[in-house]
Tab-separated table of C-alpha atoms and ligand atoms in Angstrom:
chain	number	residue	atom	x	y	z
N	1	MET	CA	-72.562	-6.899	68.910
N	2	LYS	CA	-70.847	-3.820	70.382
N	3	MET	CA	-68.906	-5.981	72.800
N	4	VAL	CA	-67.947	-8.476	70.273
N	5	ILE	CA	-66.157	-5.489	68.080
N	6	SER	CA	-64.683	-3.971	71.233
N	7	ILE	CA	-63.051	-7.157	72.059
N	8	ARG	CA	-61.779	-7.512	68.571
N	9	GLU	CA	-60.280	-4.323	68.763
N	10	HIS	CA	-58.691	-5.067	71.942
N	11	CYS	CA	-57.015	-8.049	70.479
N	12	ILE	CA	-55.888	-6.087	67.441
N	13	ASP	CA	-54.365	-3.563	69.493
N	14	MET	CA	-52.373	-6.153	71.320
N	15	ASN	CA	-50.224	-7.171	68.396
N	16	PRO	CA	-47.286	-5.477	66.895
N	17	ARG	CA	-47.670	-2.988	63.925
N	18	GLN	CA	-46.022	-4.034	60.526
N	19	LEU	CA	-45.107	-1.475	57.716
N	20	PRO	CA	-43.382	-1.943	54.395
N	21	ALA	CA	-40.155	-0.717	54.200
N	22	GLY	CA	-39.941	2.718	52.811
N	23	GLU	CA	-39.349	6.266	53.943
N	24	MET	CA	-42.416	6.217	56.076
N	25	ALA	CA	-41.302	3.367	58.153
N	26	ILE	CA	-37.782	4.730	58.420
N	27	ASN	CA	-39.056	8.109	59.564
N	28	GLU	CA	-41.052	6.549	62.205
N	29	ALA	CA	-38.529	3.839	63.140
N	30	VAL	CA	-36.113	6.845	63.659
N	31	SER	CA	-38.365	9.000	65.881
N	32	THR	CA	-38.897	5.804	68.045
N	33	LEU	CA	-35.185	5.195	68.279
N	34	HIS	CA	-34.589	8.820	69.239
N	35	ALA	CA	-37.705	8.633	71.887
N	36	GLY	CA	-35.861	5.605	73.671
N	37	GLY	CA	-38.257	3.066	71.994
N	38	VAL	CA	-37.631	-0.291	70.097
N	39	VAL	CA	-38.056	-1.099	66.556
N	40	ALA	CA	-37.924	-4.396	64.583
N	41	PHE	CA	-35.928	-4.449	61.164
N	42	PRO	CA	-34.499	-6.749	58.770
N	43	THR	CA	-30.745	-7.424	58.358
N	44	GLU	CA	-29.274	-9.767	55.754
N	45	THR	CA	-28.875	-12.284	58.586
N	46	VAL	CA	-32.037	-12.171	60.503
N	47	TYR	CA	-34.469	-9.704	61.942
N	48	GLY	CA	-33.116	-7.511	64.843
N	49	LEU	CA	-34.968	-6.016	67.628
N	50	GLY	CA	-33.181	-2.500	67.799
N	51	ALA	CA	-32.560	0.168	70.406
N	52	ASP	CA	-30.240	3.308	70.948
N	53	THR	CA	-26.958	1.727	72.083
N	54	LEU	CA	-26.132	4.686	74.065
N	55	ASN	CA	-29.522	4.943	75.919
N	56	ASP	CA	-29.522	2.235	79.067
N	57	GLU	CA	-33.417	2.453	79.354
N	58	ALA	CA	-34.099	1.790	75.795
N	59	LEU	CA	-31.768	-1.272	76.125
N	60	GLU	CA	-33.617	-2.376	78.881
N	61	LYS	CA	-36.607	-2.594	76.911
N	62	ILE	CA	-35.035	-5.051	74.704
N	63	TYR	CA	-34.209	-7.260	77.405
N	64	GLN	CA	-37.552	-7.214	78.768
N	65	LEU	CA	-39.501	-7.723	75.418
N	66	LYS	CA	-37.403	-10.785	74.548
N	67	GLY	CA	-37.365	-12.191	78.039
N	68	ARG	CA	-33.418	-12.216	77.584
N	69	PRO	CA	-31.101	-13.156	80.513
N	70	SER	CA	-29.692	-9.490	81.507
N	71	ASN	CA	-25.965	-11.212	81.126
N	72	ASN	CA	-26.517	-12.293	77.631
N	73	PRO	CA	-24.900	-9.339	75.720
N	74	LEU	CA	-26.076	-7.442	72.635
N	75	ILE	CA	-24.626	-6.634	69.266
N	76	ALA	CA	-24.204	-3.079	68.397
N	77	HIS	CA	-24.843	-2.384	64.586
N	78	VAL	CA	-22.976	0.519	63.010
N	79	CYS	CA	-22.802	2.039	59.622
N	80	ASP	CA	-18.841	1.629	59.006
N	81	ILE	CA	-15.439	1.539	60.664
N	82	ASP	CA	-15.418	4.893	62.092
N	83	GLY	CA	-18.997	4.239	63.844
N	84	ALA	CA	-17.309	1.075	65.275
N	85	ARG	CA	-14.102	2.786	66.645
N	86	LYS	CA	-16.273	5.277	68.247
N	87	ILE	CA	-17.858	2.606	70.597
N	88	THR	CA	-15.049	0.122	71.077
N	89	THR	CA	-11.432	0.034	72.314
N	90	GLY	CA	-8.423	-2.075	70.904
N	91	TRP	CA	-9.372	-1.528	67.097
N	92	ASP	CA	-6.092	-2.928	65.395
N	93	ASP	CA	-4.968	-3.599	61.714
N	94	ARG	CA	-6.396	-7.117	61.680
N	95	CYS	CA	-9.955	-5.636	62.477
N	96	SER	CA	-9.312	-3.060	59.600
N	97	LEU	CA	-8.342	-5.828	57.390
N	98	LEU	CA	-11.475	-7.914	58.120
N	99	ALA	CA	-13.711	-4.882	58.148
N	100	GLU	CA	-12.572	-3.735	54.719
N	101	ALA	CA	-12.901	-7.173	53.266
N	102	TRP	CA	-16.452	-8.147	54.723
N	103	TRP	CA	-18.276	-5.051	56.045
N	104	PRO	CA	-20.940	-4.449	55.403
N	105	GLY	CA	-21.760	-8.283	56.000
N	106	PRO	CA	-22.393	-10.915	58.347
N	107	LEU	CA	-19.284	-10.569	60.513
N	108	THR	CA	-19.381	-9.450	64.170
N	109	LEU	CA	-16.171	-8.562	65.863
N	110	VAL	CA	-15.851	-8.402	69.789
N	111	LEU	CA	-13.524	-5.719	71.146
N	112	GLY	CA	-13.254	-3.832	74.385
N	113	ARG	CA	-16.461	-1.586	75.104
N	114	ASP	CA	-15.733	2.329	75.130
N	115	PRO	CA	-16.720	3.928	78.396
N	116	SER	CA	-19.288	5.990	76.659
N	117	VAL	CA	-21.470	2.803	76.191
N	118	PRO	CA	-23.889	1.683	78.871
N	119	ASP	CA	-22.691	-1.812	80.786
N	120	ARG	CA	-26.068	-3.097	79.610
N	121	ALA	CA	-25.410	-2.857	75.988
N	122	SER	CA	-23.063	-5.846	76.362
N	123	GLY	CA	-24.696	-7.763	79.313
N	124	GLY	CA	-22.249	-6.245	81.976
N	125	ARG	CA	-19.247	-7.335	80.008
N	126	PRO	CA	-16.048	-5.058	79.322
N	127	THR	CA	-16.277	-6.137	75.830
N	128	LEU	CA	-18.787	-4.967	73.074
N	129	ALA	CA	-19.571	-6.842	69.777
N	130	VAL	CA	-19.917	-4.614	66.729
N	131	ARG	CA	-21.293	-5.374	63.120
N	132	SER	CA	-22.095	-3.166	60.150
N	133	PRO	CA	-24.929	-4.750	58.493
N	134	GLU	CA	-25.625	-5.007	54.656
N	135	HIS	CA	-29.273	-4.979	54.431
N	136	PRO	CA	-30.455	-1.700	52.629
N	137	VAL	CA	-33.158	-1.173	55.456
N	138	ALA	CA	-30.712	-1.616	58.252
N	139	ARG	CA	-28.468	0.685	56.450
N	140	SER	CA	-30.889	3.409	55.958
N	141	LEU	CA	-32.051	3.263	59.613
N	142	LEU	CA	-28.385	3.562	60.853
N	143	THR	CA	-27.810	6.268	58.551
N	144	GLU	CA	-30.957	8.312	59.311
N	145	PHE	CA	-30.626	7.556	63.132
N	146	GLY	CA	-27.058	8.799	63.030
N	147	GLY	CA	-25.797	6.613	65.930
N	148	PRO	CA	-25.090	2.536	66.901
N	149	ILE	CA	-28.325	0.621	67.307
N	150	SER	CA	-28.110	-2.402	69.630
N	151	ALA	CA	-30.147	-5.292	68.094
N	152	PRO	CA	-30.547	-8.854	69.048
N	153	SER	CA	-32.510	-11.293	66.937
N	154	ALA	CA	-36.233	-10.337	66.913
N	155	ASN	CA	-37.476	-13.386	68.753
N	156	ARG	CA	-38.303	-14.286	72.440
N	157	SER	CA	-35.377	-15.597	74.088
N	158	GLY	CA	-34.238	-18.946	73.365
N	159	GLY	CA	-36.661	-19.502	70.433
N	160	VAL	CA	-36.057	-19.654	66.769
N	161	SER	CA	-34.710	-16.487	65.143
N	162	PRO	CA	-36.963	-14.702	62.679
N	163	THR	CA	-35.971	-14.572	58.927
N	164	ARG	CA	-39.345	-12.889	57.921
N	165	SER	CA	-41.145	-10.038	59.323
N	166	GLN	CA	-44.235	-12.463	59.940
N	167	HIS	CA	-42.255	-14.482	62.095
N	168	VAL	CA	-41.560	-11.248	64.494
N	169	MET	CA	-45.245	-10.608	64.343
N	170	ASP	CA	-45.912	-14.084	65.415
N	171	ASP	CA	-43.497	-14.248	68.204
N	172	PHE	CA	-44.866	-11.040	69.705
N	173	GLN	CA	-48.497	-11.111	69.127
N	174	ASN	CA	-50.669	-10.849	72.155
N	175	GLN	CA	-47.844	-9.564	74.260
N	176	PRO	CA	-49.085	-6.449	75.984
N	177	GLU	CA	-45.504	-4.830	76.051
N	178	ALA	CA	-45.285	-5.415	72.269
N	179	HIS	CA	-48.607	-3.494	71.436
N	180	ASP	CA	-46.827	-0.529	69.848
N	181	LEU	CA	-43.661	-2.472	68.584
N	182	LEU	CA	-42.983	-1.137	64.922
N	183	VAL	CA	-41.951	-4.071	62.533
N	184	ILE	CA	-40.488	-2.856	59.276
N	185	ASP	CA	-41.027	-5.733	56.633
N	186	GLY	CA	-38.108	-5.842	54.268
N	187	GLY	CA	-38.863	-9.343	52.993
N	188	PRO	CA	-37.003	-12.451	53.735
N	189	CYS	CA	-33.310	-12.280	54.883
N	190	ARG	CA	-30.723	-13.021	52.382
N	191	VAL	CA	-28.378	-15.219	54.836
N	192	GLY	CA	-30.966	-16.697	57.165
N	193	ILE	CA	-28.612	-17.603	60.101
N	194	GLU	CA	-26.791	-15.199	62.504
N	195	SER	CA	-23.449	-13.523	62.019
N	196	THR	CA	-19.915	-15.207	62.899
N	197	VAL	CA	-19.040	-13.835	66.063
N	198	LEU	CA	-15.062	-13.482	65.942
N	199	ASP	CA	-13.394	-12.265	69.654
N	200	MET	CA	-10.638	-10.086	68.544
N	201	THR	CA	-9.756	-9.666	72.223
N	202	VAL	CA	-7.741	-12.983	72.312
N	203	ASP	CA	-4.872	-14.101	70.476
N	204	PRO	CA	-5.428	-16.034	68.278
N	205	PRO	CA	-8.783	-14.602	67.502
N	206	ARG	CA	-11.432	-16.944	68.479
N	207	ILE	CA	-15.054	-17.646	66.640
N	208	LEU	CA	-17.718	-17.626	69.553
N	209	ARG	CA	-20.574	-18.592	67.022
N	210	PRO	CA	-19.939	-19.916	63.605
N	211	GLY	CA	-21.875	-18.199	60.499
N	212	VAL	CA	-21.492	-18.369	57.065
N	213	LEU	CA	-18.070	-16.532	57.165
N	214	THR	CA	-15.919	-19.544	58.276
N	215	ALA	CA	-12.515	-19.811	59.804
N	216	GLU	CA	-11.282	-20.780	56.474
N	217	ILE	CA	-12.378	-17.495	54.802
N	218	LEU	CA	-10.915	-15.387	57.560
N	219	MET	CA	-7.681	-16.926	58.184
N	220	PRO	CA	-6.159	-15.648	54.818
N	221	LEU	CA	-6.706	-12.338	56.128
N	222	ILE	CA	-5.569	-12.201	59.471
N	223	GLY	CA	-3.646	-15.780	60.163
N	224	GLN	CA	-4.759	-18.407	62.824
N	225	VAL	CA	-8.364	-18.194	63.690
N	226	GLU	CA	-9.746	-20.680	66.479
N	227	LEU	CA	-13.226	-22.048	66.841
N	228	ALA	CA	-14.247	-22.028	70.398
N	229	ALA	CA	-15.962	-25.560	71.608
N	230	MET	CA	-19.951	-25.317	71.732
N	231	GLN	CA	-20.210	-25.081	75.309
N	232	THR	CA	-18.011	-22.163	76.118
N	233	VAL	CA	-20.948	-20.532	77.929
N	234	SER	CA	-18.853	-18.107	79.696
N	235	ALA	CA	-17.217	-16.815	76.640
N	236	SER	CA	-20.306	-15.961	74.810
N	237	PRO	CA	-23.605	-16.489	76.959
N	238	GLY	CA	-25.946	-16.464	74.083
N	239	THR	CA	-24.277	-19.630	72.835
N	240	MET	CA	-25.797	-21.774	75.577
N	241	GLU	CA	-26.046	-25.129	74.080
N	242	ARG	CA	-30.115	-25.090	73.807
N	243	HIS	CA	-30.994	-22.055	71.837
N	244	TYR	CA	-32.616	-21.404	68.325
N	245	ALA	CA	-34.968	-24.102	69.488
N	246	PRO	CA	-38.402	-24.978	68.155
N	247	GLN	CA	-41.338	-26.102	70.563
N	248	THR	CA	-41.738	-29.421	69.219
N	249	PRO	CA	-39.339	-32.093	70.688
N	250	CYS	CA	-36.465	-32.271	68.175
N	251	LEU	CA	-33.931	-35.096	67.349
N	252	LEU	CA	-31.103	-35.150	64.994
N	253	VAL	CA	-31.008	-38.604	63.085
N	254	ASP	CA	-29.014	-40.369	60.547
N	255	GLU	CA	-31.039	-42.275	57.661
N	256	PHE	CA	-31.042	-45.454	59.866
N	257	GLN	CA	-32.758	-43.730	62.715
N	258	LEU	CA	-35.223	-41.756	60.634
N	259	THR	CA	-36.629	-44.943	58.874
N	260	GLY	CA	-36.736	-46.556	62.576
N	261	HIS	CA	-38.927	-43.693	63.634
N	262	LEU	CA	-40.994	-43.443	60.639
N	263	GLN	CA	-41.916	-47.185	60.814
N	264	SER	CA	-42.699	-47.329	64.513
N	265	HIS	CA	-46.128	-45.658	64.059
N	266	GLU	CA	-45.891	-44.544	67.505
N	267	GLN	CA	-45.486	-40.879	66.848
N	268	ARG	CA	-46.599	-38.595	64.360
N	269	CYS	CA	-43.374	-37.125	63.024
N	270	VAL	CA	-42.464	-33.987	60.829
N	271	VAL	CA	-38.968	-34.624	59.009
N	272	ILE	CA	-36.589	-32.003	57.873
N	273	THR	CA	-34.211	-33.182	55.217
N	274	SER	CA	-32.161	-31.956	52.264
N	275	ARG	CA	-32.216	-35.660	50.886
N	276	ASP	CA	-34.616	-37.003	48.349
N	277	ARG	CA	-37.176	-38.606	50.492
N	278	ALA	CA	-41.029	-38.980	50.625
N	279	VAL	CA	-43.028	-39.944	53.798
N	280	ASP	CA	-46.350	-41.454	54.225
N	281	PRO	CA	-49.175	-39.771	56.059
N	282	PRO	CA	-49.601	-38.780	59.044
N	283	HIS	CA	-45.948	-37.883	58.889
N	284	VAL	CA	-44.943	-34.556	57.186
N	285	LEU	CA	-41.779	-33.969	55.113
N	286	ILE	CA	-40.059	-30.388	54.889
N	287	SER	CA	-37.605	-30.714	51.920
N	288	MET	CA	-34.526	-28.495	52.227
N	289	PRO	CA	-32.019	-27.360	49.783
N	290	THR	CA	-28.678	-29.390	49.376
N	291	ASP	CA	-26.343	-26.449	49.434
N	292	PRO	CA	-25.271	-24.900	52.705
N	293	SER	CA	-26.131	-21.328	51.472
N	294	GLY	CA	-29.738	-22.320	50.570
N	295	TYR	CA	-30.189	-24.632	53.606
N	296	ALA	CA	-29.248	-21.471	55.965
N	297	VAL	CA	-31.939	-19.353	54.147
N	298	GLU	CA	-34.661	-21.635	54.824
N	299	LEU	CA	-33.689	-23.328	58.075
N	300	TYR	CA	-35.587	-20.850	60.662
N	301	ASP	CA	-38.600	-20.822	58.405
N	302	ALA	CA	-38.637	-24.640	58.182
N	303	LEU	CA	-38.231	-25.030	62.213
N	304	ARG	CA	-41.120	-22.574	62.346
N	305	ARG	CA	-43.316	-24.549	59.993
N	306	ALA	CA	-42.576	-27.854	61.550
N	307	ASP	CA	-43.800	-26.324	65.050
N	308	MET	CA	-47.077	-25.462	63.128
N	309	GLU	CA	-47.624	-29.134	62.275
N	310	ARG	CA	-48.042	-29.701	66.086
N	311	ALA	CA	-46.290	-33.157	65.433
N	312	ASP	CA	-45.103	-35.357	68.253
N	313	VAL	CA	-41.581	-35.015	67.216
N	314	LEU	CA	-39.446	-33.075	64.689
N	315	LEU	CA	-36.878	-35.493	63.016
N	316	ILE	CA	-33.966	-33.522	61.372
N	317	GLU	CA	-31.830	-35.705	59.201
N	318	SER	CA	-28.075	-34.718	59.856
N	319	THR	CA	-26.374	-32.978	57.119
N	320	GLY	CA	-23.237	-35.104	57.891
N	321	GLU	CA	-20.961	-33.364	55.588
N	322	GLU	CA	-17.199	-32.585	56.865
N	323	ASP	CA	-17.323	-29.403	54.539
N	324	PRO	CA	-16.650	-26.352	56.816
N	325	ASN	CA	-19.480	-24.680	55.148
N	326	TRP	CA	-22.005	-26.654	57.022
N	327	ILE	CA	-20.435	-25.959	60.502
N	328	ALA	CA	-22.861	-22.975	61.386
N	329	ILE	CA	-25.926	-25.038	60.353
N	330	GLN	CA	-24.690	-27.964	62.132
N	331	ASP	CA	-24.378	-25.770	65.281
N	332	ARG	CA	-27.761	-24.500	65.016
N	333	LEU	CA	-29.207	-27.868	64.439
N	334	MET	CA	-27.403	-29.204	67.546
N	335	ARG	CA	-28.716	-26.226	69.446
N	336	ALA	CA	-32.211	-26.835	68.344
N	337	ALA	CA	-31.953	-30.399	69.334
N	338	ALA	CA	-30.198	-29.929	72.369
N	339	ASP	CA	-31.756	-31.509	75.759
N	340	ARG	CA	-34.405	-29.210	77.067
N	341	ASN	CA	-32.787	-29.932	80.761
N	342	SER	CA	-29.367	-28.952	79.475
D	401	AMP	P1	-28.213	-12.243	68.850
D	401	AMP	O1	-27.925	-10.768	68.562
D	401	AMP	O2	-29.534	-12.607	69.383
D	401	AMP	O3	-27.862	-13.075	67.779
D	401	AMP	O4	-27.207	-12.495	69.994
D	401	AMP	C1	-25.603	-11.926	69.911
D	401	AMP	C2	-24.721	-12.825	70.364
D	401	AMP	O5	-23.696	-12.500	70.180
D	401	AMP	C3	-24.697	-13.169	71.999
D	401	AMP	O6	-25.744	-14.078	72.474
D	401	AMP	C4	-23.309	-13.629	72.080
D	401	AMP	O7	-23.444	-15.020	71.807
D	401	AMP	C5	-22.707	-12.911	71.099
D	401	AMP	N1	-22.013	-11.660	71.552
D	401	AMP	C6	-22.484	-10.442	71.606
D	401	AMP	N2	-21.669	-9.578	72.468
D	401	AMP	C7	-20.675	-10.327	72.895
D	401	AMP	C8	-19.368	-9.931	73.871
D	401	AMP	N3	-19.337	-8.759	74.206
D	401	AMP	N4	-18.659	-11.030	74.086
D	401	AMP	C9	-19.061	-12.297	73.654
D	401	AMP	N5	-20.055	-12.644	72.567
D	401	AMP	C10	-21.027	-11.712	72.442
D	402	MG	MG1	-30.647	-14.343	69.168
C-alpha cells in the first residue's frame, strides 16, 4: 500500500503546477523569472513559455523544455513601444504607426537586435522579434517583472500550439525537466493562432508568418507589405513547413476526397470541417465555426481533440475561400498536413 502511494506521489511530482490567474500566481511567476526560471502564461494568441530575455541561461531552459532547435528564434514580449525600443535597433516611424494602431495585440515586429540582448534570444540572428501582448495576465506579468520576457508557444517543438492551460499541462506531463513548471491558467485564448510576424528590416516589410492581422489591414498604415512564400525557411526558421502538427496522419481534402475516404471503410477517420455535415460511426466529426475568427479560436483545440480520437487519419476539409482573412488558417492547416518527411 505504501509503495502504491509513493509511486502515485512520484507521478504527481512529474507534472507541472497549474495556478489560477491572480496576484498569487503573478507574484510566484515574477520570482521565478527573476531567479532565471521559466513560466507558462496566457497571451491572447496562444500560451507562451516565458523567461527573462536578458538572461542567457534562462533562455536556454526554454529551448531545452520545448526541444526547440537552437536556431529557431524567440519573440520578446514587452509592455509598450519604449520597452521594444530598448532591446531593438532600427525602430522607425512605420514601426510607431503599426505599434500605435495594433499594440497591445497580435502583431510581432522583427527589427535589429540590441547588443544588450543575448544571441540566444533570437537563435543567433542579428535581428529580434518583439510584441506587446494584450492579455491582462501577460500584461501584469510584464509590468510586475519590469523587463522583456521571451516566450515561444508553450508546446513541445513542432507540435500543436496550446490555447488553454490544460494543453500546456498535457504537453509537459511526465517530463522530468518540467516537474516544477508553473502554468498560469487564464482561460482560453481569445485569438487562438500565433501573431502576424512582420519583418521590418527589409523594404517593403514582409510578413514571415501570417496571422489575424493581414497585409490588407497593415498596408493602409505603412504602404506596401509583402507576404513571404511558405517555405522561406532561412528567413524565419520556425515557419518550416511541417509545424503545428497533430500526431495523427493528417490530410487536407476537398468535398470529393472527403466522401471517398469516408466511404472506403478502410480507415477510421476523424473529420474537421466548418461545413454542415454528418458522418457515420466509426468516423468522428469535429464541427468548426464558419467565420475565420471563430475557426482560429477553436483550431488548435480541435487538432488536439482529433489526436485523442486515435483515428487512422485526420481529414481536414479545406476552407477554400480566397478571402485574405483565411490565409493564416490555411497556412496552419497546410503545415499541420505537411508531409512528415519534409
Ligand atoms: P513561436 O513564438 O513559437 O510562435 O515562434 C516564434 C516564431 O517567430 C519563430 O519560429 C519565427 O518564425 C518567428 N521569429 C521570431 N524571431 C524572429 C526573427 N528574429 N527573425 C525572423 N523570424 C522570427
Ligand atoms: Mg510555436
